[in-house]
CSV table of C-alpha atoms in Angstrom, one decimal:
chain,number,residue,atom,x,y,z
A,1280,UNK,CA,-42.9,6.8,8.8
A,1281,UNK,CA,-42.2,9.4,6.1
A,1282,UNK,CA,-42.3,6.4,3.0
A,1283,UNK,CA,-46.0,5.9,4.3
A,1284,UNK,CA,-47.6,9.1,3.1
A,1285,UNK,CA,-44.9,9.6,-0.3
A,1286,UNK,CA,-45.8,6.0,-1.7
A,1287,UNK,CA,-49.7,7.5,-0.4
A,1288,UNK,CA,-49.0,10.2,-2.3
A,1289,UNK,CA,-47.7,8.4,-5.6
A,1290,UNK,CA,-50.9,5.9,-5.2
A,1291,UNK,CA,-53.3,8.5,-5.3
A,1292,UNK,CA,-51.7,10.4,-8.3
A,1293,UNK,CA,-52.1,7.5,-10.2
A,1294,UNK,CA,-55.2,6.7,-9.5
A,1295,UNK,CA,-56.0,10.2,-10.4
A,1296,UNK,CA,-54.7,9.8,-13.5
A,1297,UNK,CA,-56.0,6.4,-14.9
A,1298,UNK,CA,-59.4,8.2,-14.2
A,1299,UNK,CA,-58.9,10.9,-16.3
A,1300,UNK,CA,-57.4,8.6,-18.8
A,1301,UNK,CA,-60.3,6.7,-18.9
A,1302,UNK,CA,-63.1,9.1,-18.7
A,1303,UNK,CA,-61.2,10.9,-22.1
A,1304,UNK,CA,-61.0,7.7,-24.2
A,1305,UNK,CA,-63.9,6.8,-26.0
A,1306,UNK,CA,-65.7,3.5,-24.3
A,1307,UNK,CA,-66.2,1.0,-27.0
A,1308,UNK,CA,-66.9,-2.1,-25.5
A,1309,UNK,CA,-64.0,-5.1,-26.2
A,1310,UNK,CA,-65.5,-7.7,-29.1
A,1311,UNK,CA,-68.3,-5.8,-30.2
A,1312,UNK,CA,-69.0,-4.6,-33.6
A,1313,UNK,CA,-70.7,-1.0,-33.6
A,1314,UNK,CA,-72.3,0.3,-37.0
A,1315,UNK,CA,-70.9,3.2,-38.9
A,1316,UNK,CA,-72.0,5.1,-42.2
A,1317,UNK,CA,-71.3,2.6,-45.6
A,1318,UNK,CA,-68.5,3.1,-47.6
A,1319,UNK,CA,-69.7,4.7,-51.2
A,1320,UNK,CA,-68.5,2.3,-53.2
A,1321,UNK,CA,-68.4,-1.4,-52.6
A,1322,UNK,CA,-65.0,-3.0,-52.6
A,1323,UNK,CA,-62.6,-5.7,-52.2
A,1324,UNK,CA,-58.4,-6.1,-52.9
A,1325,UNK,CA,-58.6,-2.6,-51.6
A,1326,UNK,CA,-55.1,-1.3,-49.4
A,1327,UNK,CA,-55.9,0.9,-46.2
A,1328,UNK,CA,-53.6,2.7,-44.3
A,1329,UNK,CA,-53.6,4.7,-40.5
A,1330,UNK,CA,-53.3,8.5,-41.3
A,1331,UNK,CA,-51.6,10.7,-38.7
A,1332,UNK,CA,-54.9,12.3,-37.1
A,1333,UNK,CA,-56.2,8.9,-36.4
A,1334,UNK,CA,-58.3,8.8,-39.4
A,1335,UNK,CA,-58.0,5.5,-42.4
A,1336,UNK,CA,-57.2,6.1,-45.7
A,1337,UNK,CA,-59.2,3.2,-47.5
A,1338,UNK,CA,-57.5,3.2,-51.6
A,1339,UNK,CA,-58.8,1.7,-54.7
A,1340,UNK,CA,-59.8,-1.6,-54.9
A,1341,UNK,CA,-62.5,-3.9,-57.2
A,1342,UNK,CA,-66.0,-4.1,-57.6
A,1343,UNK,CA,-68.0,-5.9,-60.0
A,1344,UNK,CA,-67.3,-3.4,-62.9
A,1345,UNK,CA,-63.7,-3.9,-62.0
A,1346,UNK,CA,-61.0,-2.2,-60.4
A,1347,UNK,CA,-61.8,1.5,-58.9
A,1348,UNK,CA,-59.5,5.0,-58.7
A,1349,UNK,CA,-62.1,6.3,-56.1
A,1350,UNK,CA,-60.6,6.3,-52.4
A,1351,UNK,CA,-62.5,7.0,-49.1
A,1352,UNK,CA,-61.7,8.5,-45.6
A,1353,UNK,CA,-63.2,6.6,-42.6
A,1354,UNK,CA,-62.9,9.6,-40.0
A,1355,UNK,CA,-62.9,9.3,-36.2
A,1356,UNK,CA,-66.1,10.0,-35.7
A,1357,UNK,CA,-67.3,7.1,-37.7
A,1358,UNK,CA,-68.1,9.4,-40.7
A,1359,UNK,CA,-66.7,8.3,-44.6
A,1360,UNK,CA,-65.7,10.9,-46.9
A,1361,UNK,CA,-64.4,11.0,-50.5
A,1362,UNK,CA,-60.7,11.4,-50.7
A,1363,UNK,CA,-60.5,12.1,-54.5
A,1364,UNK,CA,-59.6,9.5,-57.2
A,1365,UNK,CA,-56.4,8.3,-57.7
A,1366,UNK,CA,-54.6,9.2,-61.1
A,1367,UNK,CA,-54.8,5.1,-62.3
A,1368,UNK,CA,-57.7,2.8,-61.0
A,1369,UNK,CA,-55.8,-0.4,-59.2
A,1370,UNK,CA,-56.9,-3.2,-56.9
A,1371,UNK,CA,-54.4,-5.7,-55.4
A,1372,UNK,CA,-51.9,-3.0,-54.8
A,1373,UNK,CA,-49.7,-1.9,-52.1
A,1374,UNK,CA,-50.1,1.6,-49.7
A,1375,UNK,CA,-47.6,2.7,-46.8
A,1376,UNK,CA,-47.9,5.9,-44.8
A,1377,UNK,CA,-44.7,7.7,-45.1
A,1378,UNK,CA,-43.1,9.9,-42.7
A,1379,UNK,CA,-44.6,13.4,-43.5
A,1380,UNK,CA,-48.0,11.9,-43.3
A,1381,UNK,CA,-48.7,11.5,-46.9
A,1382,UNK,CA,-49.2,7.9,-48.4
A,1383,UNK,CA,-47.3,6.1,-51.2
A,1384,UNK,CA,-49.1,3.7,-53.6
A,1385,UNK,CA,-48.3,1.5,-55.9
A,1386,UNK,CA,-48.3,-1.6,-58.4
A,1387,UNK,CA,-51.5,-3.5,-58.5
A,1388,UNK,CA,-53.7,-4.9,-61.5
A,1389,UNK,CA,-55.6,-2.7,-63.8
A,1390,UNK,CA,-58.9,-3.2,-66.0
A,1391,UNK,CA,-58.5,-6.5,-68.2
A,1392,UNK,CA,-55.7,-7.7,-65.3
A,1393,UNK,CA,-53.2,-6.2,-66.3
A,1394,UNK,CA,-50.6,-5.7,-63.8
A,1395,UNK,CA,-49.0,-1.8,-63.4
A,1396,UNK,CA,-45.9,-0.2,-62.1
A,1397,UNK,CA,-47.6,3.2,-62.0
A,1398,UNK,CA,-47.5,5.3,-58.6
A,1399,UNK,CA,-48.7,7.9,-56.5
A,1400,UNK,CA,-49.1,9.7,-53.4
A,1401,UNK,CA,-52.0,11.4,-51.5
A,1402,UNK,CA,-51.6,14.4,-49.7
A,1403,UNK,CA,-54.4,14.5,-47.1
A,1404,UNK,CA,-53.7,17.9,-46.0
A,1405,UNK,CA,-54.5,18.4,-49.8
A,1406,UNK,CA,-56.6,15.9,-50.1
A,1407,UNK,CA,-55.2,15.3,-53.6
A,1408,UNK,CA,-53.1,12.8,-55.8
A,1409,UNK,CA,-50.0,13.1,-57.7
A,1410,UNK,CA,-48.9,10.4,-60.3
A,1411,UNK,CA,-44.8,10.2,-59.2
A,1412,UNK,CA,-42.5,8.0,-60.7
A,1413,UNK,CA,-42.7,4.6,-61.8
A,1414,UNK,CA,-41.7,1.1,-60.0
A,1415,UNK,CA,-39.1,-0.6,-62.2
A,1416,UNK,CA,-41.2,-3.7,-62.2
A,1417,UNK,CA,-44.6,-3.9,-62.5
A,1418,UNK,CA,-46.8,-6.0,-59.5
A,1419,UNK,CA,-49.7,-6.7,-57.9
A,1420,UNK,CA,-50.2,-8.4,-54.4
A,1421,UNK,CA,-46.9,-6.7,-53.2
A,1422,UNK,CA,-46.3,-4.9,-49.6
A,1423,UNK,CA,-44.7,-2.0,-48.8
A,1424,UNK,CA,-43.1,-1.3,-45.3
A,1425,UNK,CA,-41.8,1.7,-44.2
A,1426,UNK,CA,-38.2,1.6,-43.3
């Protein structure tokens, strides 16, 4: 008789919880598209990566004057912001959040299509770009993983 009100006990907690889980998350309904503010700049053969508050760094990329240094922050509250312009305009490159929270990128093709080995990081406690060293090869179209 004394499992009976224990595993009542347990139940109730846990229903407890999964309320308050679900009345904090934000409801966004499953296969639905919701509208957000547009990003500045059109752009394709961009990289984007998850920053550590939640928020996505989207990085360089094309348009039709060609490829672009600008990069933009898609916040969680559905608002984009500028996050500064990268020290070499690239499109078809390759971005991976590191460990501290800033974000390595590199590689990609230049104006004329040219490919580059130049890279950089973004601080987004800074919100700024530094040009570190080079790859040893130059590429475009590459991945980067974080290991």
């Amino acid at each position: 008789m004394k499992r009976a009100p224990r595993t009542l006990y347990i139940l109730l907690a846990v229903l407890c919880f999964a309320g308050l889980l679900k009345a904090t998350l934000p409801q966004i309904g499953i296969g639905q598209w919701t509208s957000t503010s547009n990003l500045a700049q059109a752009r394709s053969n961009s990289a984007s990566v998850l920053l550590g508050d939640g928020r996505i760094l989207i990085i360089g990329g094309q348009n039709s004057n060609g490829p672009l240094a600008s990069a933009e922050i898609f916040g969680t509250d559905g608002i984009i912001s500028s996050a500064g312009l990268m020290n070499a305009a690239r499109s078809r490159h390759f971005a991976a959040t590191l460990r501290d929270g800033r974000v390595l990128v590199g590689g990609g093709t230049t104006s004329g299509g040219g490919t580059t080995n130049s890279a950089e990081i973004y601080d987004p406690a800074a919100n700024s770009w530094t040009q570190i060293n080079p790859l040893m090869t130059a590429r475009a179209n590459a991945t980067a993983a974080l290991l």
